[in-house]
PDB file of C-alpha atoms and ligand atoms in Angstrom:
ATOM      1  CA  MET A   8       0.000   0.000   0.000  1.00 40.00           C
ATOM      2  CA  THR A   9       2.486   2.589   1.159  1.00 41.00           C
ATOM      3  CA  GLU A  10       4.836   1.572  -1.586  1.00 45.00           C
ATOM      4  CA  ARG A  11       2.184   2.052  -4.297  1.00 45.00           C
ATOM      5  CA  ASN A  12       0.810   5.357  -3.062  1.00 44.00           C
ATOM      6  CA  GLY A  13       4.040   6.955  -1.986  1.00 46.00           C
ATOM      7  CA  GLY A  14       6.147   5.544  -4.806  1.00 51.00           C
ATOM      8  CA  LEU A  15       5.755   5.367  -8.552  1.00 55.00           C
ATOM      9  CA  GLY A  16       2.098   6.428  -8.658  1.00 57.00           C
ATOM     10  CA  TYR A  17       2.860   9.947  -7.519  1.00 53.00           C
ATOM     11  CA  GLN A  18       2.836  12.699 -10.153  1.00 53.00           C
ATOM     12  CA  PRO A  19       5.308  15.498  -9.425  1.00 47.00           C
ATOM     13  CA  PRO A  20       3.635  18.925  -9.056  1.00 49.00           C
ATOM     14  CA  GLU A  21       5.798  20.306 -11.856  1.00 53.00           C
ATOM     15  CA  ASN A  22       4.116  17.966 -14.319  1.00 48.00           C
ATOM     16  CA  MET A  23       0.664  18.803 -12.990  1.00 47.00           C
ATOM     17  CA  GLU A  24       1.317  22.477 -13.426  1.00 45.00           C
ATOM     18  CA  LYS A  25       2.421  21.961 -16.998  1.00 46.00           C
ATOM     19  CA  MET A  26      -0.926  20.406 -17.814  1.00 64.00           C
ATOM     20  CA  MET A  27      -2.989  23.126 -16.146  1.00 87.00           C
ATOM     21  CA  THR A  28      -1.444  26.328 -17.429  1.00 94.00           C
ATOM     22  CA  ILE A  29       0.517  27.571 -20.417  1.00 96.00           C
ATOM     23  CA  SER A  30       3.779  29.159 -19.304  1.00 95.00           C
ATOM     24  CA  ARG A  31       5.433  32.168 -20.899  1.00 96.00           C
ATOM     25  CA  ASP A  32       8.203  29.907 -22.212  1.00 96.00           C
ATOM     26  CA  SER A  33       5.627  27.563 -23.760  1.00 96.00           C
ATOM     27  CA  VAL A  34       4.123  30.534 -25.578  1.00 97.00           C
ATOM     28  CA  VAL A  35       7.524  31.330 -27.084  1.00 97.00           C
ATOM     29  CA  GLU A  36       7.944  27.625 -27.949  1.00 96.00           C
ATOM     30  CA  TRP A  37       4.577  27.709 -29.729  1.00 98.00           C
ATOM     31  CA  VAL A  38       5.573  30.733 -31.811  1.00 98.00           C
ATOM     32  CA  LYS A  39       8.884  29.065 -32.734  1.00 97.00           C
ATOM     33  CA  ALA A  40       7.229  25.752 -33.533  1.00 98.00           C
ATOM     34  CA  TYR A  41       4.668  27.500 -35.728  1.00 98.00           C
ATOM     35  CA  ALA A  42       7.432  29.303 -37.630  1.00 98.00           C
ATOM     36  CA  ASP A  43       8.890  25.829 -38.347  1.00 98.00           C
ATOM     37  CA  VAL A  44       5.501  24.427 -39.351  1.00 98.00           C
ATOM     38  CA  VAL A  45       4.915  27.352 -41.699  1.00 98.00           C
ATOM     39  CA  ALA A  46       8.369  26.877 -43.253  1.00 98.00           C
ATOM     40  CA  GLN A  47       7.665  23.147 -43.725  1.00 98.00           C
ATOM     41  CA  ASN A  48       4.229  23.898 -45.223  1.00 98.00           C
ATOM     42  CA  ARG A  49       5.306  26.911 -47.262  1.00 98.00           C
ATOM     43  CA  ASP A  50       4.856  25.168 -50.615  1.00 98.00           C
ATOM     44  CA  TYR A  51       1.658  23.407 -49.560  1.00 98.00           C
ATOM     45  CA  LEU A  52       0.026  26.691 -48.448  1.00 98.00           C
ATOM     46  CA  THR A  53       1.244  28.388 -51.606  1.00 98.00           C
ATOM     47  CA  GLN A  54      -0.195  25.604 -53.790  1.00 98.00           C
ATOM     48  CA  LEU A  55      -3.565  25.928 -52.055  1.00 98.00           C
ATOM     49  CA  ASP A  56      -3.445  29.670 -52.765  1.00 97.00           C
ATOM     50  CA  ALA A  57      -2.413  29.010 -56.380  1.00 94.00           C
ATOM     51  CA  ALA A  58      -5.731  27.222 -56.934  1.00 97.00           C
ATOM     52  CA  ILE A  59      -8.002  30.043 -55.735  1.00 96.00           C
ATOM     53  CA  GLY A  60      -5.759  33.055 -55.110  1.00 95.00           C
ATOM     54  CA  ASP A  61      -2.391  34.413 -56.171  1.00 96.00           C
ATOM     55  CA  ALA A  62      -0.038  31.670 -54.977  1.00 96.00           C
ATOM     56  CA  ASP A  63       1.606  33.590 -52.152  1.00 97.00           C
ATOM     57  CA  HIS A  64       0.028  32.498 -48.857  1.00 97.00           C
ATOM     58  CA  GLY A  65       2.892  30.181 -47.872  1.00 97.00           C
ATOM     59  CA  ILE A  66       5.435  32.748 -49.002  1.00 97.00           C
ATOM     60  CA  ASN A  67       3.692  35.524 -47.040  1.00 97.00           C
ATOM     61  CA  MET A  68       3.364  33.489 -43.851  1.00 98.00           C
ATOM     62  CA  ASP A  69       6.929  32.250 -44.047  1.00 98.00           C
ATOM     63  CA  ARG A  70       8.304  35.750 -44.586  1.00 97.00           C
ATOM     64  CA  GLY A  71       6.287  36.991 -41.615  1.00 98.00           C
ATOM     65  CA  PHE A  72       7.279  34.210 -39.243  1.00 98.00           C
ATOM     66  CA  GLN A  73      10.937  34.337 -40.237  1.00 98.00           C
ATOM     67  CA  ALA A  74      10.798  38.028 -39.264  1.00 98.00           C
ATOM     68  CA  VAL A  75       9.099  36.994 -36.011  1.00 98.00           C
ATOM     69  CA  MET A  76      11.944  34.541 -35.358  1.00 98.00           C
ATOM     70  CA  SER A  77      14.448  37.376 -35.691  1.00 98.00           C
ATOM     71  CA  LYS A  78      12.506  39.275 -32.990  1.00 96.00           C
ATOM     72  CA  LEU A  79      12.695  36.417 -30.483  1.00 91.00           C
ATOM     73  CA  PRO A  80      15.647  37.975 -28.604  1.00 91.00           C
ATOM     74  CA  ASP A  81      13.430  41.036 -27.952  1.00 87.00           C
ATOM     75  CA  MET A  82      10.905  38.719 -26.316  1.00 89.00           C
ATOM     76  CA  ALA A  83      13.277  37.324 -23.678  1.00 86.00           C
ATOM     77  CA  ASP A  84      11.685  37.680 -20.213  1.00 91.00           C
ATOM     78  CA  LYS A  85       8.693  39.606 -21.593  1.00 97.00           C
ATOM     79  CA  ASP A  86       5.130  38.834 -20.521  1.00 98.00           C
ATOM     80  CA  ILE A  87       2.795  36.904 -22.797  1.00 98.00           C
ATOM     81  CA  GLY A  88       0.874  39.996 -23.856  1.00 98.00           C
ATOM     82  CA  THR A  89       4.079  41.683 -25.006  1.00 98.00           C
ATOM     83  CA  ILE A  90       5.189  38.539 -26.851  1.00 98.00           C
ATOM     84  CA  PHE A  91       1.898  38.336 -28.747  1.00 98.00           C
ATOM     85  CA  LYS A  92       1.946  42.063 -29.511  1.00 98.00           C
ATOM     86  CA  THR A  93       5.498  41.800 -30.851  1.00 97.00           C
ATOM     87  CA  VAL A  94       4.434  38.915 -33.102  1.00 98.00           C
ATOM     88  CA  GLY A  95       1.404  40.880 -34.304  1.00 98.00           C
ATOM     89  CA  MET A  96       3.325  44.064 -35.025  1.00 97.00           C
ATOM     90  CA  THR A  97       6.042  42.131 -36.837  1.00 98.00           C
ATOM     91  CA  LEU A  98       3.469  40.423 -39.071  1.00 98.00           C
ATOM     92  CA  LEU A  99       1.739  43.739 -39.784  1.00 97.00           C
ATOM     93  CA  SER A 100       4.997  45.358 -40.817  1.00 96.00           C
ATOM     94  CA  THR A 101       6.429  42.494 -42.895  1.00 96.00           C
ATOM     95  CA  VAL A 102       3.510  40.752 -44.618  1.00 95.00           C
ATOM     96  CA  GLY A 103       1.409  42.298 -47.352  1.00 86.00           C
ATOM     97  CA  GLY A 104      -1.877  41.107 -48.779  1.00 88.00           C
ATOM     98  CA  ALA A 105      -4.876  40.041 -46.720  1.00 93.00           C
ATOM     99  CA  GLY A 106      -3.382  37.221 -44.676  1.00 91.00           C
ATOM    100  CA  GLY A 107      -0.576  39.211 -43.019  1.00 91.00           C
ATOM    101  CA  PRO A 108      -2.703  42.012 -41.578  1.00 94.00           C
ATOM    102  CA  LEU A 109      -5.321  39.476 -40.470  1.00 98.00           C
ATOM    103  CA  TYR A 110      -2.767  37.331 -38.615  1.00 98.00           C
ATOM    104  CA  GLY A 111      -1.181  40.542 -37.320  1.00 98.00           C
ATOM    105  CA  THR A 112      -4.540  41.568 -35.890  1.00 98.00           C
ATOM    106  CA  LEU A 113      -5.075  38.087 -34.457  1.00 98.00           C
ATOM    107  CA  PHE A 114      -1.851  38.267 -32.452  1.00 98.00           C
ATOM    108  CA  LEU A 115      -2.262  41.931 -31.470  1.00 98.00           C
ATOM    109  CA  ARG A 116      -5.703  41.217 -30.027  1.00 98.00           C
ATOM    110  CA  ALA A 117      -4.463  38.106 -28.251  1.00 98.00           C
ATOM    111  CA  GLY A 118      -1.719  40.319 -26.803  1.00 98.00           C
ATOM    112  CA  MET A 119      -4.193  42.876 -25.496  1.00 98.00           C
ATOM    113  CA  ALA A 120      -6.198  40.105 -23.842  1.00 98.00           C
ATOM    114  CA  THR A 121      -3.112  38.672 -22.111  1.00 98.00           C
ATOM    115  CA  ALA A 122      -1.326  41.907 -21.145  1.00 98.00           C
ATOM    116  CA  GLY A 123       1.016  41.435 -18.182  1.00 98.00           C
ATOM    117  CA  LYS A 124       0.423  37.686 -17.864  1.00 98.00           C
ATOM    118  CA  MET A 125       3.306  35.266 -17.272  1.00 97.00           C
ATOM    119  CA  GLU A 126       1.108  32.181 -17.684  1.00 97.00           C
ATOM    120  CA  LEU A 127      -2.293  31.338 -19.113  1.00 98.00           C
ATOM    121  CA  THR A 128      -5.054  29.192 -17.718  1.00 97.00           C
ATOM    122  CA  LEU A 129      -7.517  27.569 -20.109  1.00 97.00           C
ATOM    123  CA  GLU A 130      -9.884  30.480 -19.385  1.00 97.00           C
ATOM    124  CA  ASP A 131      -7.133  32.982 -20.244  1.00 98.00           C
ATOM    125  CA  TRP A 132      -6.371  31.186 -23.493  1.00 98.00           C
ATOM    126  CA  ALA A 133     -10.069  31.025 -24.400  1.00 98.00           C
ATOM    127  CA  ALA A 134     -10.375  34.771 -23.714  1.00 98.00           C
ATOM    128  CA  ALA A 135      -7.277  35.468 -25.839  1.00 98.00           C
ATOM    129  CA  LEU A 136      -8.585  33.406 -28.750  1.00 98.00           C
ATOM    130  CA  ASP A 137     -11.974  35.088 -28.416  1.00 98.00           C
ATOM    131  CA  ALA A 138     -10.377  38.538 -28.692  1.00 98.00           C
ATOM    132  CA  ALA A 139      -8.157  37.340 -31.545  1.00 98.00           C
ATOM    133  CA  VAL A 140     -11.008  35.919 -33.614  1.00 98.00           C
ATOM    134  CA  LYS A 141     -13.178  38.978 -32.974  1.00 98.00           C
ATOM    135  CA  GLY A 142     -10.291  41.104 -34.243  1.00 98.00           C
ATOM    136  CA  VAL A 143      -9.991  39.053 -37.440  1.00 98.00           C
ATOM    137  CA  VAL A 144     -13.744  39.306 -38.025  1.00 98.00           C
ATOM    138  CA  MET A 145     -13.742  43.037 -37.348  1.00 97.00           C
ATOM    139  CA  ARG A 146     -10.860  43.640 -39.726  1.00 97.00           C
ATOM    140  CA  GLY A 147     -11.840  41.246 -42.533  1.00 97.00           C
ATOM    141  CA  LYS A 148     -15.633  41.312 -42.160  1.00 97.00           C
ATOM    142  CA  ALA A 149     -15.848  37.629 -43.038  1.00 97.00           C
ATOM    143  CA  GLU A 150     -18.677  35.529 -41.673  1.00 96.00           C
ATOM    144  CA  LEU A 151     -18.735  31.809 -41.060  1.00 97.00           C
ATOM    145  CA  GLY A 152     -19.066  30.054 -44.421  1.00 97.00           C
ATOM    146  CA  ASP A 153     -17.318  32.765 -46.475  1.00 97.00           C
ATOM    147  CA  LYS A 154     -14.414  30.326 -47.071  1.00 98.00           C
ATOM    148  CA  THR A 155     -11.746  32.103 -45.025  1.00 98.00           C
ATOM    149  CA  MET A 156      -9.567  31.512 -41.972  1.00 98.00           C
ATOM    150  CA  VAL A 157     -12.627  32.410 -39.874  1.00 98.00           C
ATOM    151  CA  ASP A 158     -14.117  29.035 -40.862  1.00 98.00           C
ATOM    152  CA  ALA A 159     -11.309  27.264 -38.986  1.00 98.00           C
ATOM    153  CA  LEU A 160     -10.929  29.763 -36.119  1.00 98.00           C
ATOM    154  CA  SER A 161     -14.546  30.311 -35.183  1.00 98.00           C
ATOM    155  CA  PRO A 162     -15.544  26.644 -34.569  1.00 98.00           C
ATOM    156  CA  ALA A 163     -12.252  26.167 -32.699  1.00 98.00           C
ATOM    157  CA  LEU A 164     -13.098  29.109 -30.443  1.00 98.00           C
ATOM    158  CA  ASP A 165     -16.637  27.807 -29.784  1.00 98.00           C
ATOM    159  CA  VAL A 166     -15.316  24.423 -28.687  1.00 98.00           C
ATOM    160  CA  LEU A 167     -12.580  25.987 -26.556  1.00 98.00           C
ATOM    161  CA  ALA A 168     -14.970  28.391 -24.818  1.00 98.00           C
ATOM    162  CA  LYS A 169     -17.361  25.552 -24.002  1.00 98.00           C
ATOM    163  CA  ALA A 170     -14.544  23.376 -22.669  1.00 97.00           C
ATOM    164  CA  ALA A 171     -13.322  26.271 -20.505  1.00 97.00           C
ATOM    165  CA  GLN A 172     -16.832  26.809 -19.142  1.00 97.00           C
ATOM    166  CA  ASN A 173     -17.085  23.113 -18.295  1.00 96.00           C
ATOM    167  CA  GLY A 174     -13.726  23.182 -16.534  1.00 95.00           C
ATOM    168  CA  GLU A 175     -12.259  20.512 -18.794  1.00 96.00           C
ATOM    169  CA  PRO A 176      -8.530  19.720 -18.622  1.00 96.00           C
ATOM    170  CA  LEU A 177      -6.354  22.017 -20.714  1.00 97.00           C
ATOM    171  CA  ALA A 178      -4.888  19.300 -22.955  1.00 96.00           C
ATOM    172  CA  GLU A 179      -8.314  17.872 -23.805  1.00 96.00           C
ATOM    173  CA  ALA A 180      -9.702  21.332 -24.554  1.00 97.00           C
ATOM    174  CA  LEU A 181      -6.796  22.191 -26.849  1.00 98.00           C
ATOM    175  CA  LYS A 182      -7.133  18.917 -28.743  1.00 98.00           C
ATOM    176  CA  LYS A 183     -10.888  19.320 -29.252  1.00 98.00           C
ATOM    177  CA  SER A 184     -10.383  22.888 -30.371  1.00 98.00           C
ATOM    178  CA  ALA A 185      -7.759  21.933 -32.984  1.00 98.00           C
ATOM    179  CA  GLN A 186     -10.020  19.111 -34.151  1.00 98.00           C
ATOM    180  CA  ALA A 187     -12.820  21.639 -34.695  1.00 98.00           C
ATOM    181  CA  ALA A 188     -10.412  23.847 -36.646  1.00 98.00           C
ATOM    182  CA  LYS A 189      -9.475  20.892 -38.830  1.00 98.00           C
ATOM    183  CA  GLN A 190     -13.119  20.129 -39.537  1.00 98.00           C
ATOM    184  CA  GLY A 191     -13.762  23.809 -40.295  1.00 98.00           C
ATOM    185  CA  MET A 192     -10.800  23.801 -42.678  1.00 98.00           C
ATOM    186  CA  LEU A 193     -12.095  20.715 -44.499  1.00 98.00           C
ATOM    187  CA  ASP A 194     -15.574  22.223 -44.602  1.00 98.00           C
ATOM    188  CA  THR A 195     -14.210  25.133 -46.682  1.00 98.00           C
ATOM    189  CA  ILE A 196     -13.609  22.768 -49.634  1.00 98.00           C
ATOM    190  CA  PRO A 197     -17.123  22.828 -51.152  1.00 97.00           C
ATOM    191  CA  LEU A 198     -17.738  26.491 -50.281  1.00 96.00           C
ATOM    192  CA  VAL A 199     -17.857  29.381 -52.719  1.00 95.00           C
ATOM    193  CA  ALA A 200     -15.568  32.181 -51.497  1.00 96.00           C
ATOM    194  CA  ARG A 201     -17.239  35.448 -50.544  1.00 97.00           C
ATOM    195  CA  LYS A 202     -14.189  37.288 -49.183  1.00 97.00           C
ATOM    196  CA  GLY A 203     -10.643  37.917 -50.354  1.00 94.00           C
ATOM    197  CA  ARG A 204      -9.083  37.155 -53.720  1.00 94.00           C
ATOM    198  CA  ALA A 205     -10.742  33.744 -53.970  1.00 95.00           C
ATOM    199  CA  SER A 206     -14.122  35.516 -54.187  1.00 93.00           C
ATOM    200  CA  TYR A 207     -13.073  36.892 -57.619  1.00 93.00           C
ATOM    201  CA  LEU A 208     -13.384  33.305 -58.896  1.00 91.00           C
ATOM    202  CA  GLY A 209     -17.000  32.997 -57.811  1.00 92.00           C
ATOM    203  CA  GLU A 210     -18.325  29.441 -58.274  1.00 93.00           C
ATOM    204  CA  ARG A 211     -14.913  28.288 -59.503  1.00 95.00           C
ATOM    205  CA  SER A 212     -13.561  28.677 -55.970  1.00 92.00           C
ATOM    206  CA  ALA A 213     -15.633  25.654 -54.873  1.00 95.00           C
ATOM    207  CA  GLY A 214     -13.774  22.346 -54.615  1.00 97.00           C
ATOM    208  CA  HIS A 215     -10.604  23.849 -53.103  1.00 97.00           C
ATOM    209  CA  GLN A 216      -9.479  24.084 -49.482  1.00 98.00           C
ATOM    210  CA  ASP A 217      -8.958  27.630 -48.253  1.00 98.00           C
ATOM    211  CA  PRO A 218      -5.275  28.447 -47.618  1.00 98.00           C
ATOM    212  CA  GLY A 219      -5.938  30.769 -44.653  1.00 98.00           C
ATOM    213  CA  ALA A 220      -8.203  28.204 -42.974  1.00 98.00           C
ATOM    214  CA  THR A 221      -5.354  25.734 -43.422  1.00 98.00           C
ATOM    215  CA  SER A 222      -2.705  27.965 -41.831  1.00 98.00           C
ATOM    216  CA  SER A 223      -5.130  28.687 -38.969  1.00 98.00           C
ATOM    217  CA  TYR A 224      -5.719  24.989 -38.365  1.00 98.00           C
ATOM    218  CA  LEU A 225      -1.934  24.479 -38.339  1.00 98.00           C
ATOM    219  CA  LEU A 226      -1.607  27.277 -35.757  1.00 98.00           C
ATOM    220  CA  LEU A 227      -3.996  25.553 -33.348  1.00 98.00           C
ATOM    221  CA  GLN A 228      -2.617  22.066 -34.044  1.00 98.00           C
ATOM    222  CA  THR A 229       0.855  23.380 -33.225  1.00 98.00           C
ATOM    223  CA  ALA A 230      -0.546  24.598 -29.883  1.00 98.00           C
ATOM    224  CA  VAL A 231      -1.625  21.007 -29.173  1.00 97.00           C
ATOM    225  CA  ASP A 232       1.760  19.643 -30.157  1.00 97.00           C
ATOM    226  CA  VAL A 233       3.612  22.104 -27.934  1.00 96.00           C
ATOM    227  CA  TRP A 234       1.210  22.611 -25.008  1.00 96.00           C
ATOM    228  CA  ALA A 235      -0.621  19.318 -24.717  1.00 92.00           C
ATOM    229  CA  ASP A 236       2.257  16.966 -25.324  1.00 75.00           C
ATOM    230  CA  ASP A 237       1.720  14.107 -22.883  1.00 61.00           C
TER     231      ASP A 237
HETATM  232  P1  LIG B  20      -3.827  37.578 -50.316  1.00 77.03           P
HETATM  233  O1  LIG B  20      -5.217  37.026 -50.469  1.00 77.03           O
HETATM  234  O2  LIG B  20      -3.812  39.060 -50.190  1.00 77.03           O
HETATM  235  O3  LIG B  20      -2.894  37.062 -51.364  1.00 77.03           O
HETATM  236  P2  LIG B  20      -2.859  35.581 -48.514  1.00 77.03           P
HETATM  237  O4  LIG B  20      -2.731  34.741 -49.752  1.00 77.03           O
HETATM  238  O5  LIG B  20      -1.685  35.641 -47.628  1.00 77.03           O
HETATM  239  O6  LIG B  20      -3.293  37.049 -48.892  1.00 77.03           O
HETATM  240  O7  LIG B  20      -4.054  35.043 -47.634  1.00 77.03           O
HETATM  241  C1  LIG B  20      -5.220  34.532 -48.197  1.00 77.03           C
HETATM  242  C2  LIG B  20      -6.114  34.050 -47.095  1.00 77.03           C
HETATM  243  O8  LIG B  20      -6.561  35.150 -46.319  1.00 77.03           O
HETATM  244  C3  LIG B  20      -7.394  33.390 -47.585  1.00 77.03           C
HETATM  245  O9  LIG B  20      -7.203  32.016 -47.832  1.00 77.03           O
HETATM  246  C4  LIG B  20      -8.376  33.642 -46.472  1.00 77.03           C
HETATM  247  O10 LIG B  20      -8.390  32.587 -45.526  1.00 77.03           O
HETATM  248  C5  LIG B  20      -7.838  34.867 -45.790  1.00 77.03           C
HETATM  249  N1  LIG B  20      -8.700  36.011 -46.059  1.00 77.03           N
HETATM  250  C6  LIG B  20      -8.731  36.789 -47.169  1.00 77.03           C
HETATM  251  N2  LIG B  20      -9.625  37.782 -47.027  1.00 77.03           N
HETATM  252  C7  LIG B  20     -10.186  37.613 -45.799  1.00 77.03           C
HETATM  253  C8  LIG B  20     -11.184  38.311 -45.048  1.00 77.03           C
HETATM  254  N3  LIG B  20     -11.782  39.405 -45.534  1.00 77.03           N
HETATM  255  N4  LIG B  20     -11.489  37.852 -43.808  1.00 77.03           N
HETATM  256  C9  LIG B  20     -10.871  36.766 -43.302  1.00 77.03           C
HETATM  257  N5  LIG B  20      -9.924  36.083 -43.955  1.00 77.03           N
HETATM  258  C10 LIG B  20      -9.591  36.492 -45.193  1.00 77.03           C
HETATM  259 MG1  LIG B  21      -2.572  35.085 -51.716  1.00 77.03          MG
END
């Protein structure tokens, strides 16, 4: 009895803490990991954009996140809000087109919602994503079903907010949220685009997966890989 309870079965508090909150360092790890994911998916995202846009989404995102990587030294010891704001401002100043300013806004809003924080609970992360998605919607005016990044982000936010309300474990909530983003991304395939360059194609935009919805799914899946790794 004593051997079982006091021995191997015990989970060190450090581990527990890792599962319950997202540390400042994990936020930086997420940004770095996403820069890698974008670099690895640069051609894929660009090909998706070639089908219904101007073949630059992967190039734009990669340029932006390489610039973000060069700002990492500025983020040392900064709070999460400042980290997100730095990412957002870097994207705004280095990426043209629609995607850059929209991702810039996403991170700026997340930064405002997390100002001064050195760690995030699930509730904090849900509030940050809520502010981020609202910012994207405000800036781009896209609604659900317009075949944009909002189609991945909005269902992911809904699932995350519900999980936070229900007090679900962080890792589970993150996984469900990324799963919803993936479904939202896949659901863009049959849609006719009503926003952005793809909308110029009208009906011909149907049958293709939206590039921005894809990069947004990758963003949330990277959060699972970095924050919910168990
Ligand atoms: P651009 O369209 O200027 O070439 P990108 O290729 O980098 O910019 O990004 C295209 C992506 O941006 C689209 O796949 C779509 O998800 C997203 N997007 C475009 N316009 C909007 C909008 N008004 N609201 C939300 N997302 C948009
Ligand atoms: Mg493009």
